[in-house]
Amino acid sequence: MGGGAGIERHLYRGECAGLLGLPGLPAEFIEAFEKMANLATKAGVEGRQALKIHTPLIALTKAQIIQKGLELGVDYALTSSCYDPSATGKPCGQCDSCVLRQKGFKENGIEDPVGNTGIRD
């Protein structure tokens, strides 16, 4: 968890809104995990350091996250969301994460540069 490595903050990119069959991680889970992490690290127990998990994207839909990335200049050709990519990293195009990513790009009126064709190599 980073308690011994001097890590004070962790950014969790997870989003909850609009997830298909995914369990998602509501804010209550993140808060409970943060509390547990602070009780389970030496630095936290000794009061030397408190772990803080930041979730700046948790209330955004995948489309909103993609839009924010576009505004920030993210090269989405270098990213993947697939839970089951091929050995070469090609997305399956069928898992919930691939489907959600495709929906997010479609809602932004653009094609996903990765493709998600569902044809494995």
PDB file of C-alpha atoms in Angstrom:
ATOM      1  CA  MET A   1       0.000   0.000   0.000  1.00  0.00           C
ATOM      2  CA  GLY A   2       2.945   2.347   0.240  1.00  0.00           C
ATOM      3  CA  GLY A   3       2.985   2.932   3.973  1.00  0.00           C
ATOM      4  CA  GLY A   4       6.629   2.021   4.206  1.00  0.00           C
ATOM      5  CA  ALA A   5       7.579   3.692   0.924  1.00  0.00           C
ATOM      6  CA  GLY A   6       6.601   7.235   1.893  1.00  0.00           C
ATOM      7  CA  ILE A   7       3.577   7.357  -0.403  1.00  0.00           C
ATOM      8  CA  GLU A   8       0.942   9.674   1.001  1.00  0.00           C
ATOM      9  CA  ARG A   9      -1.576   9.889  -1.823  1.00  0.00           C
ATOM     10  CA  HIS A  10      -2.984   7.493  -4.328  1.00  0.00           C
ATOM     11  CA  LEU A  11      -5.077   8.484  -7.339  1.00  0.00           C
ATOM     12  CA  TYR A  12      -7.778   6.043  -8.285  1.00  0.00           C
ATOM     13  CA  ARG A  13      -9.122   6.639 -11.757  1.00  0.00           C
ATOM     14  CA  GLY A  14     -12.222   4.488 -11.348  1.00  0.00           C
ATOM     15  CA  GLU A  15     -15.568   5.737 -12.418  1.00  0.00           C
ATOM     16  CA  CYS A  16     -18.875   4.479 -11.074  1.00  0.00           C
ATOM     17  CA  ALA A  17     -21.485   6.108 -13.258  1.00  0.00           C
ATOM     18  CA  GLY A  18     -22.812   4.093 -16.171  1.00  0.00           C
ATOM     19  CA  LEU A  19     -21.006   0.849 -15.550  1.00  0.00           C
ATOM     20  CA  LEU A  20     -22.592  -2.098 -17.283  1.00  0.00           C
ATOM     21  CA  GLY A  21     -22.265  -5.334 -15.341  1.00  0.00           C
ATOM     22  CA  LEU A  22     -19.264  -4.080 -13.400  1.00  0.00           C
ATOM     23  CA  PRO A  23     -19.412  -3.998  -9.634  1.00  0.00           C
ATOM     24  CA  GLY A  24     -18.094  -0.447  -9.438  1.00  0.00           C
ATOM     25  CA  LEU A  25     -16.600   1.106  -6.371  1.00  0.00           C
ATOM     26  CA  PRO A  26     -18.886   3.575  -4.645  1.00  0.00           C
ATOM     27  CA  ALA A  27     -17.473   6.389  -2.564  1.00  0.00           C
ATOM     28  CA  GLU A  28     -18.309   4.451   0.615  1.00  0.00           C
ATOM     29  CA  PHE A  29     -16.019   1.616  -0.486  1.00  0.00           C
ATOM     30  CA  ILE A  30     -13.168   4.023  -1.250  1.00  0.00           C
ATOM     31  CA  GLU A  31     -13.610   5.710   2.148  1.00  0.00           C
ATOM     32  CA  ALA A  32     -13.609   2.351   3.933  1.00  0.00           C
ATOM     33  CA  PHE A  33     -10.552   1.190   1.991  1.00  0.00           C
ATOM     34  CA  GLU A  34      -8.705   4.411   2.834  1.00  0.00           C
ATOM     35  CA  LYS A  35      -9.522   3.929   6.534  1.00  0.00           C
ATOM     36  CA  MET A  36      -8.383   0.292   6.401  1.00  0.00           C
ATOM     37  CA  ALA A  37      -5.156   1.254   4.636  1.00  0.00           C
ATOM     38  CA  ASN A  38      -4.380   3.797   7.317  1.00  0.00           C
ATOM     39  CA  LEU A  39      -4.963   1.156   9.994  1.00  0.00           C
ATOM     40  CA  ALA A  40      -2.929  -1.479   8.156  1.00  0.00           C
ATOM     41  CA  THR A  41       0.296   0.445   7.536  1.00  0.00           C
ATOM     42  CA  LYS A  42       3.038   1.114  10.025  1.00  0.00           C
ATOM     43  CA  ALA A  43       3.200   4.811   9.123  1.00  0.00           C
ATOM     44  CA  GLY A  44      -0.581   5.130   9.523  1.00  0.00           C
ATOM     45  CA  VAL A  45      -0.701   3.322  12.853  1.00  0.00           C
ATOM     46  CA  GLU A  46       2.213   5.370  14.204  1.00  0.00           C
ATOM     47  CA  GLY A  47       0.533   8.580  13.025  1.00  0.00           C
ATOM     48  CA  ARG A  48       3.496   9.554  10.849  1.00  0.00           C
ATOM     49  CA  GLN A  49       1.554   9.549   7.632  1.00  0.00           C
ATOM     50  CA  ALA A  50      -2.034   9.308   6.439  1.00  0.00           C
ATOM     51  CA  LEU A  51      -2.904   7.723   3.114  1.00  0.00           C
ATOM     52  CA  LYS A  52      -5.411   9.695   1.056  1.00  0.00           C
ATOM     53  CA  ILE A  53      -7.113   8.214  -2.001  1.00  0.00           C
ATOM     54  CA  HIS A  54      -8.250  10.817  -4.513  1.00  0.00           C
ATOM     55  CA  THR A  55     -11.033   9.921  -6.941  1.00  0.00           C
ATOM     56  CA  PRO A  56     -11.382  12.867  -9.336  1.00  0.00           C
ATOM     57  CA  LEU A  57     -13.212  10.822 -11.986  1.00  0.00           C
ATOM     58  CA  ILE A  58     -15.532   8.725  -9.869  1.00  0.00           C
ATOM     59  CA  ALA A  59     -18.691  10.750 -10.563  1.00  0.00           C
ATOM     60  CA  LEU A  60     -18.071  11.025 -14.321  1.00  0.00           C
ATOM     61  CA  THR A  61     -19.397   8.787 -17.067  1.00  0.00           C
ATOM     62  CA  LYS A  62     -16.943   7.132 -19.453  1.00  0.00           C
ATOM     63  CA  ALA A  63     -17.979   9.671 -22.129  1.00  0.00           C
ATOM     64  CA  GLN A  64     -17.173  12.540 -19.743  1.00  0.00           C
ATOM     65  CA  ILE A  65     -13.813  10.978 -18.864  1.00  0.00           C
ATOM     66  CA  ILE A  66     -12.948  10.574 -22.539  1.00  0.00           C
ATOM     67  CA  GLN A  67     -13.960  14.186 -23.207  1.00  0.00           C
ATOM     68  CA  LYS A  68     -11.772  15.398 -20.336  1.00  0.00           C
ATOM     69  CA  GLY A  69      -8.874  13.366 -21.722  1.00  0.00           C
ATOM     70  CA  LEU A  70      -9.374  14.874 -25.167  1.00  0.00           C
ATOM     71  CA  GLU A  71      -9.297  18.356 -23.623  1.00  0.00           C
ATOM     72  CA  LEU A  72      -6.022  17.436 -21.893  1.00  0.00           C
ATOM     73  CA  GLY A  73      -4.481  15.985 -25.052  1.00  0.00           C
ATOM     74  CA  VAL A  74      -4.530  12.298 -24.091  1.00  0.00           C
ATOM     75  CA  ASP A  75      -3.386  10.040 -26.935  1.00  0.00           C
ATOM     76  CA  TYR A  76      -6.032   7.351 -26.622  1.00  0.00           C
ATOM     77  CA  ALA A  77      -4.156   5.187 -29.145  1.00  0.00           C
ATOM     78  CA  LEU A  78      -1.742   4.508 -26.272  1.00  0.00           C
ATOM     79  CA  THR A  79      -4.468   3.445 -23.824  1.00  0.00           C
ATOM     80  CA  SER A  80      -6.552   0.342 -23.240  1.00  0.00           C
ATOM     81  CA  SER A  81      -9.483  -0.545 -21.024  1.00  0.00           C
ATOM     82  CA  CYS A  82      -9.764  -4.237 -21.894  1.00  0.00           C
ATOM     83  CA  TYR A  83      -9.994  -6.839 -19.143  1.00  0.00           C
ATOM     84  CA  ASP A  84      -8.865  -9.632 -21.476  1.00  0.00           C
ATOM     85  CA  PRO A  85      -6.434  -8.298 -24.106  1.00  0.00           C
ATOM     86  CA  SER A  86      -4.512 -10.565 -26.451  1.00  0.00           C
ATOM     87  CA  ALA A  87      -0.831 -11.327 -25.864  1.00  0.00           C
ATOM     88  CA  THR A  88       0.019  -8.319 -28.040  1.00  0.00           C
ATOM     89  CA  GLY A  89      -2.330  -6.017 -26.129  1.00  0.00           C
ATOM     90  CA  LYS A  90      -5.158  -5.915 -28.651  1.00  0.00           C
ATOM     91  CA  PRO A  91      -8.510  -5.386 -26.896  1.00  0.00           C
ATOM     92  CA  CYS A  92     -11.114  -8.151 -27.045  1.00  0.00           C
ATOM     93  CA  GLY A  93     -13.910  -5.711 -27.930  1.00  0.00           C
ATOM     94  CA  GLN A  94     -16.407  -7.807 -25.971  1.00  0.00           C
ATOM     95  CA  CYS A  95     -15.770  -7.406 -22.245  1.00  0.00           C
ATOM     96  CA  ASP A  96     -17.812  -4.876 -20.290  1.00  0.00           C
ATOM     97  CA  SER A  97     -14.886  -2.469 -20.183  1.00  0.00           C
ATOM     98  CA  CYS A  98     -14.410  -2.550 -23.979  1.00  0.00           C
ATOM     99  CA  VAL A  99     -18.145  -2.055 -24.542  1.00  0.00           C
ATOM    100  CA  LEU A 100     -18.252   0.859 -22.109  1.00  0.00           C
ATOM    101  CA  ARG A 101     -15.185   2.463 -23.732  1.00  0.00           C
ATOM    102  CA  GLN A 102     -16.743   2.153 -27.216  1.00  0.00           C
ATOM    103  CA  LYS A 103     -19.957   3.724 -25.910  1.00  0.00           C
ATOM    104  CA  GLY A 104     -17.969   6.614 -24.434  1.00  0.00           C
ATOM    105  CA  PHE A 105     -16.198   7.328 -27.715  1.00  0.00           C
ATOM    106  CA  LYS A 106     -19.456   7.031 -29.661  1.00  0.00           C
ATOM    107  CA  GLU A 107     -21.146   9.527 -27.306  1.00  0.00           C
ATOM    108  CA  ASN A 108     -18.293  11.928 -28.087  1.00  0.00           C
ATOM    109  CA  GLY A 109     -18.875  11.441 -31.820  1.00  0.00           C
ATOM    110  CA  ILE A 110     -15.456   9.926 -32.504  1.00  0.00           C
ATOM    111  CA  GLU A 111     -13.994   6.497 -33.159  1.00  0.00           C
ATOM    112  CA  ASP A 112     -11.787   4.798 -30.607  1.00  0.00           C
ATOM    113  CA  PRO A 113      -8.261   4.869 -32.081  1.00  0.00           C
ATOM    114  CA  VAL A 114      -7.596   1.426 -30.571  1.00  0.00           C
ATOM    115  CA  GLY A 115     -10.510  -0.070 -32.466  1.00  0.00           C
ATOM    116  CA  ASN A 116     -11.943  -2.798 -30.168  1.00  0.00           C
ATOM    117  CA  THR A 117     -12.961  -4.867 -33.173  1.00  0.00           C
ATOM    118  CA  GLY A 118     -13.297  -8.031 -31.167  1.00  0.00           C
ATOM    119  CA  ILE A 119     -10.996  -9.898 -33.534  1.00  0.00           C
ATOM    120  CA  ARG A 120      -8.153 -11.340 -31.505  1.00  0.00           C
ATOM    121  CA  ASP A 121      -4.686 -11.708 -32.969  1.00  0.00           C
TER     122      ASP A 121
END
